[in-house]
CSV table of C-alpha atoms in Angstrom, one decimal:
chain,number,residue,atom,x,y,z
Y,749,UNK,CA,-22.7,1.3,-11.9
Y,750,UNK,CA,-24.9,-1.3,-10.5
Y,751,UNK,CA,-27.1,-3.6,-12.5
Y,752,UNK,CA,-30.8,-2.8,-12.3
Y,753,UNK,CA,-33.3,-5.1,-10.6
Y,754,UNK,CA,-34.9,-5.8,-14.0
Y,755,UNK,CA,-31.6,-7.0,-15.5
Y,756,UNK,CA,-31.0,-9.1,-12.4
Y,757,UNK,CA,-34.4,-10.7,-12.8
Y,758,UNK,CA,-33.7,-11.4,-16.4
Y,759,UNK,CA,-30.5,-13.1,-15.5
Y,760,UNK,CA,-32.2,-15.2,-12.9
Y,761,UNK,CA,-34.8,-16.2,-15.6
Y,762,UNK,CA,-32.0,-17.1,-18.0
Y,763,UNK,CA,-30.3,-19.2,-15.4
Y,764,UNK,CA,-33.6,-21.1,-14.7
Y,765,UNK,CA,-34.1,-21.6,-18.4
Y,766,UNK,CA,-30.6,-23.1,-18.6
Y,767,UNK,CA,-31.4,-25.5,-15.7
Y,768,UNK,CA,-34.7,-26.6,-17.3
Y,769,UNK,CA,-33.0,-27.2,-20.6
Y,770,UNK,CA,-30.2,-29.2,-19.0
Y,771,UNK,CA,-32.8,-31.4,-17.2
Y,772,UNK,CA,-34.8,-31.9,-20.4
Y,773,UNK,CA,-31.7,-32.8,-22.4
Y,774,UNK,CA,-30.4,-35.1,-19.6
Y,775,UNK,CA,-33.8,-36.9,-19.5
Y,776,UNK,CA,-33.8,-37.3,-23.3
Y,777,UNK,CA,-30.2,-38.7,-23.3
Y,778,UNK,CA,-31.1,-41.2,-20.6
Y,779,UNK,CA,-34.2,-42.4,-22.5
Y,780,UNK,CA,-32.2,-42.8,-25.7
Y,781,UNK,CA,-29.4,-44.6,-23.9
Y,782,UNK,CA,-31.9,-47.1,-22.5
Y,783,UNK,CA,-33.7,-47.7,-25.8
Y,784,UNK,CA,-30.4,-48.1,-27.7
Y,785,UNK,CA,-28.7,-50.4,-25.2
Y,786,UNK,CA,-27.6,-53.8,-26.5
Y,787,UNK,CA,-29.9,-55.6,-24.0
Y,788,UNK,CA,-32.9,-53.6,-25.2
Y,789,UNK,CA,-32.1,-54.0,-28.9
Y,790,UNK,CA,-31.7,-57.8,-28.8
Y,791,UNK,CA,-34.7,-58.5,-26.6
Y,792,UNK,CA,-37.2,-58.0,-29.4
Y,793,UNK,CA,-35.1,-58.5,-32.5
Y,794,UNK,CA,-38.1,-58.6,-34.9
Y,795,UNK,CA,-39.2,-55.1,-33.9
Y,796,UNK,CA,-35.8,-53.6,-33.8
Y,797,UNK,CA,-35.8,-52.0,-37.3
Y,798,UNK,CA,-39.0,-50.1,-36.7
Y,799,UNK,CA,-38.1,-49.2,-33.1
Y,800,UNK,CA,-34.7,-48.1,-34.1
Y,801,UNK,CA,-36.0,-45.9,-36.9
Y,802,UNK,CA,-38.5,-44.2,-34.4
Y,803,UNK,CA,-35.8,-43.8,-31.9
Y,804,UNK,CA,-33.4,-42.1,-34.3
Y,805,UNK,CA,-36.1,-39.7,-35.5
Y,806,UNK,CA,-36.9,-38.8,-32.0
Y,807,UNK,CA,-33.2,-38.3,-31.2
Y,808,UNK,CA,-32.8,-36.0,-34.2
Y,809,UNK,CA,-35.8,-33.9,-33.2
Y,810,UNK,CA,-34.6,-33.7,-29.6
Y,811,UNK,CA,-31.2,-32.7,-30.6
Y,812,UNK,CA,-32.5,-30.0,-33.0
Y,813,UNK,CA,-34.7,-28.6,-30.3
Y,814,UNK,CA,-31.9,-28.7,-27.7
Y,815,UNK,CA,-29.6,-26.8,-30.2
Y,816,UNK,CA,-32.2,-24.1,-30.7
Y,817,UNK,CA,-32.7,-23.7,-27.0
Y,818,UNK,CA,-29.0,-23.4,-26.4
Y,819,UNK,CA,-28.6,-20.9,-29.2
Y,820,UNK,CA,-31.4,-18.8,-27.8
Y,821,UNK,CA,-29.8,-18.9,-24.3
Y,822,UNK,CA,-26.4,-18.0,-25.7
Y,823,UNK,CA,-27.8,-15.0,-27.5
Y,824,UNK,CA,-29.7,-13.9,-24.4
Y,825,UNK,CA,-26.6,-14.2,-22.2
Y,826,UNK,CA,-24.6,-12.1,-24.7
Y,827,UNK,CA,-27.4,-9.5,-24.7
Y,828,UNK,CA,-27.6,-9.3,-20.9
Y,829,UNK,CA,-23.8,-9.1,-20.7
Y,830,UNK,CA,-23.8,-6.2,-23.3
Y,831,UNK,CA,-26.4,-4.4,-21.3
Y,832,UNK,CA,-24.3,-4.5,-18.1
Y,833,UNK,CA,-21.3,-2.7,-19.8
Y,834,UNK,CA,-23.0,-0.6,-22.5
Y,835,UNK,CA,-24.6,2.8,-22.3
Y,836,UNK,CA,-28.0,2.4,-23.9
Y,837,UNK,CA,-28.2,5.9,-25.4
Y,838,UNK,CA,-24.8,6.2,-27.0
Y,839,UNK,CA,-23.8,2.5,-27.3
Y,840,UNK,CA,-20.4,3.4,-25.7
Y,841,UNK,CA,-19.1,1.7,-22.6
Y,842,UNK,CA,-21.0,2.7,-19.5
Y,843,UNK,CA,-19.2,3.6,-16.3
Y,844,UNK,CA,-19.0,-0.1,-15.2
Y,845,UNK,CA,-17.7,-1.2,-18.6
Y,846,UNK,CA,-15.2,1.6,-18.8
Y,847,UNK,CA,-13.8,0.8,-15.3
Y,848,UNK,CA,-13.6,-2.9,-16.1
Y,849,UNK,CA,-11.6,-2.2,-19.2
Y,850,UNK,CA,-9.4,0.3,-17.4
Y,851,UNK,CA,-8.6,-2.3,-14.7
Y,852,UNK,CA,-7.6,-4.8,-17.3
Y,853,UNK,CA,-5.4,-2.2,-19.2
Y,854,UNK,CA,-3.7,-1.3,-15.9
Y,855,UNK,CA,-2.9,-4.9,-15.2
Y,856,UNK,CA,-1.2,-5.1,-18.6
Y,857,UNK,CA,0.6,-1.8,-17.9
Y,858,UNK,CA,2.1,-3.2,-14.7
Y,859,UNK,CA,3.5,-6.2,-16.6
Y,860,UNK,CA,4.9,-4.1,-19.5
Y,861,UNK,CA,5.8,-1.0,-17.4
Y,862,UNK,CA,4.1,1.1,-20.1
Y,863,UNK,CA,1.7,3.8,-19.0
Y,864,UNK,CA,-0.9,5.7,-20.9
Y,865,UNK,CA,-3.4,8.5,-20.5
Y,866,UNK,CA,-7.0,9.1,-19.4
Y,867,UNK,CA,-9.1,11.9,-20.9
Y,868,UNK,CA,-12.2,13.2,-19.2
Y,869,UNK,CA,-14.6,15.4,-21.2
Y,870,UNK,CA,-17.5,17.3,-19.8
Y,871,UNK,CA,-20.0,19.3,-21.9
Y,872,UNK,CA,-20.4,23.0,-21.1
Y,873,UNK,CA,-23.8,24.3,-20.4
Y,874,UNK,CA,-25.5,20.9,-21.0
Y,875,UNK,CA,-28.1,21.6,-18.2
Y,876,UNK,CA,-29.2,24.7,-20.1
Y,877,UNK,CA,-29.9,22.6,-23.2
Y,878,UNK,CA,-32.1,20.2,-21.2
Y,879,UNK,CA,-33.9,23.0,-19.4
Y,880,UNK,CA,-34.4,25.1,-22.5
Y,881,UNK,CA,-35.1,22.5,-25.2
Y,882,UNK,CA,-36.0,19.4,-23.3
Y,883,UNK,CA,-34.3,16.0,-22.6
Y,884,UNK,CA,-34.9,14.8,-26.2
Y,885,UNK,CA,-32.7,17.6,-27.4
Y,886,UNK,CA,-30.1,16.7,-24.8
Y,887,UNK,CA,-30.2,13.1,-25.8
Y,888,UNK,CA,-29.6,14.1,-29.4
Y,889,UNK,CA,-26.5,16.0,-28.4
Y,890,UNK,CA,-25.2,13.1,-26.3
Y,891,UNK,CA,-25.7,10.6,-29.1
Y,892,UNK,CA,-24.0,12.8,-31.6
Y,893,UNK,CA,-21.1,13.5,-29.3
Y,894,UNK,CA,-20.6,9.8,-28.6
Y,895,UNK,CA,-20.4,9.0,-32.3
Y,896,UNK,CA,-18.0,11.9,-32.8
Y,897,UNK,CA,-15.6,10.6,-30.1
Y,898,UNK,CA,-15.8,7.1,-31.4
Y,899,UNK,CA,-14.8,8.3,-34.8
Y,900,UNK,CA,-11.9,10.5,-33.5
Y,901,UNK,CA,-10.0,8.2,-31.2
Y,902,UNK,CA,-7.5,5.6,-32.1
Y,903,UNK,CA,-8.5,2.0,-32.7
Y,904,UNK,CA,-6.7,1.0,-29.5
Y,905,UNK,CA,-8.6,3.5,-27.4
Y,906,UNK,CA,-11.7,3.0,-25.3
Y,907,UNK,CA,-14.5,5.5,-25.0
Y,908,UNK,CA,-17.1,5.5,-22.2
Y,909,UNK,CA,-20.0,7.6,-21.0
Y,910,UNK,CA,-19.3,7.7,-17.3
Y,911,UNK,CA,-21.9,10.2,-16.2
Y,912,UNK,CA,-24.8,12.3,-17.5
Y,913,UNK,CA,-22.8,14.5,-19.9
Y,914,UNK,CA,-19.3,13.2,-18.9
Y,915,UNK,CA,-17.3,11.0,-21.2
Y,916,UNK,CA,-13.9,9.4,-20.7
Y,917,UNK,CA,-11.3,8.1,-23.1
Y,918,UNK,CA,-8.7,5.5,-22.1
Y,919,UNK,CA,-5.5,5.7,-24.2
Y,920,UNK,CA,-3.2,2.8,-23.1
Y,921,UNK,CA,0.4,3.1,-24.3
Y,922,UNK,CA,-0.1,6.6,-25.6
Y,923,UNK,CA,2.8,9.1,-25.4
Y,924,UNK,CA,2.3,12.7,-24.3
Y,925,UNK,CA,2.6,14.0,-27.8
Y,926,UNK,CA,0.0,11.5,-29.1
Y,927,UNK,CA,-2.4,12.5,-26.4
Y,928,UNK,CA,-1.9,16.2,-27.1
Y,929,UNK,CA,-2.5,15.7,-30.8
Y,930,UNK,CA,-5.6,13.6,-30.1
Y,931,UNK,CA,-7.1,16.2,-27.8
Y,932,UNK,CA,-6.6,18.9,-30.5
Y,933,UNK,CA,-8.5,16.7,-32.9
Y,934,UNK,CA,-11.3,16.1,-30.4
Y,935,UNK,CA,-11.7,19.8,-29.8
Y,936,UNK,CA,-11.8,20.5,-33.6
Y,937,UNK,CA,-14.3,17.6,-34.2
Y,938,UNK,CA,-16.6,18.9,-31.4
Y,939,UNK,CA,-16.5,22.5,-32.7
Y,940,UNK,CA,-17.4,21.2,-36.1
Y,941,UNK,CA,-20.5,19.4,-34.9
Y,942,UNK,CA,-23.9,20.8,-35.6
Y,943,UNK,CA,-26.9,20.1,-33.3
Y,944,UNK,CA,-30.0,21.4,-35.1
Y,945,UNK,CA,-33.1,21.3,-33.0
Y,946,UNK,CA,-36.5,22.9,-33.9
Y,947,UNK,CA,-34.9,25.3,-36.4
Y,948,UNK,CA,-32.2,26.2,-34.0
Y,949,UNK,CA,-28.6,25.2,-33.8
Y,950,UNK,CA,-27.7,24.2,-30.2
Y,951,UNK,CA,-24.3,25.6,-29.2
Y,952,UNK,CA,-22.0,23.0,-27.6
Y,953,UNK,CA,-18.5,23.1,-26.3
Y,954,UNK,CA,-16.6,20.8,-23.9
Y,955,UNK,CA,-14.0,21.0,-21.2
Y,956,UNK,CA,-11.3,18.4,-21.5
Y,957,UNK,CA,-8.9,17.2,-18.8
Y,958,UNK,CA,-6.1,14.7,-19.2
Y,959,UNK,CA,-3.8,12.8,-17.0
Y,960,UNK,CA,-0.8,10.8,-18.2
Y,961,UNK,CA,-0.2,7.9,-15.9
Y,962,UNK,CA,2.6,5.6,-15.3
Y,963,UNK,CA,2.2,1.8,-14.8
Y,964,UNK,CA,2.4,1.8,-11.0
Y,965,UNK,CA,-0.4,4.3,-10.3
Y,966,UNK,CA,-3.8,3.3,-8.9
Y,967,UNK,CA,-6.9,3.5,-11.0
Y,968,UNK,CA,-8.9,5.9,-8.7
Y,969,UNK,CA,-6.0,8.2,-8.4
Y,970,UNK,CA,-5.6,8.5,-12.1
Y,971,UNK,CA,-9.3,9.2,-12.6
Y,972,UNK,CA,-9.3,11.8,-9.8
Y,973,UNK,CA,-6.3,13.6,-11.4
Y,974,UNK,CA,-8.0,13.6,-14.9
Y,975,UNK,CA,-11.2,14.8,-13.3
Y,976,UNK,CA,-9.5,17.6,-11.4
Y,977,UNK,CA,-7.7,18.8,-14.6
Y,978,UNK,CA,-11.0,18.8,-16.4
Y,979,UNK,CA,-12.6,21.1,-13.8
Y,980,UNK,CA,-9.6,23.4,-14.0
Y,981,UNK,CA,-10.3,23.9,-17.7
Y,982,UNK,CA,-14.0,24.4,-17.0
Y,983,UNK,CA,-13.3,27.2,-14.5
Y,984,UNK,CA,-11.2,29.2,-16.9
């Protein structure tokens, strides 16, 4: 998933703000260094107390302002970074964030020689919900499903929304029995969900595919296998 032009512009603006702040702070430090140098202090000894007091007050104000600017920039950078890997609707990992986490987990798997599993889940008939009830209803279903998956997986698992109505779960280090039990829980959790919309309850089911990988397999191959297994379930 590529970063939007708006996000790119925001990052450019953040970088420019950082440069401006660095220049301002550098200028302030140079001024203070000159005013507090031994040569400057002893040149007009009688005025030093008043001058030093003003200088220290100015330095304090400058440092406080610099600290505020740096804090604002840090918060903005964290916000932009979160946007680049987080799905805005469900607050899960987006496709980019999920793939990044998957690559990192695979690098650990290669060192430990311990595999895991990837689960791909696709809602059944989701297009009909959007067409019949509108996109607001569809968004409500996706949000609820995202919350449901987050509450059902293990603490060590990672959940992402990798497409319109397609979700993926990464289970590093999970055994086959663990994955099977987790899928059973996910099915039960989804079947227990209620999606009321305009006095109607929207029926929702999901097709779930899995692939248990070993540490030497490639990321795209793993995803392709899990996706193919999901479509086999959907065609039944």
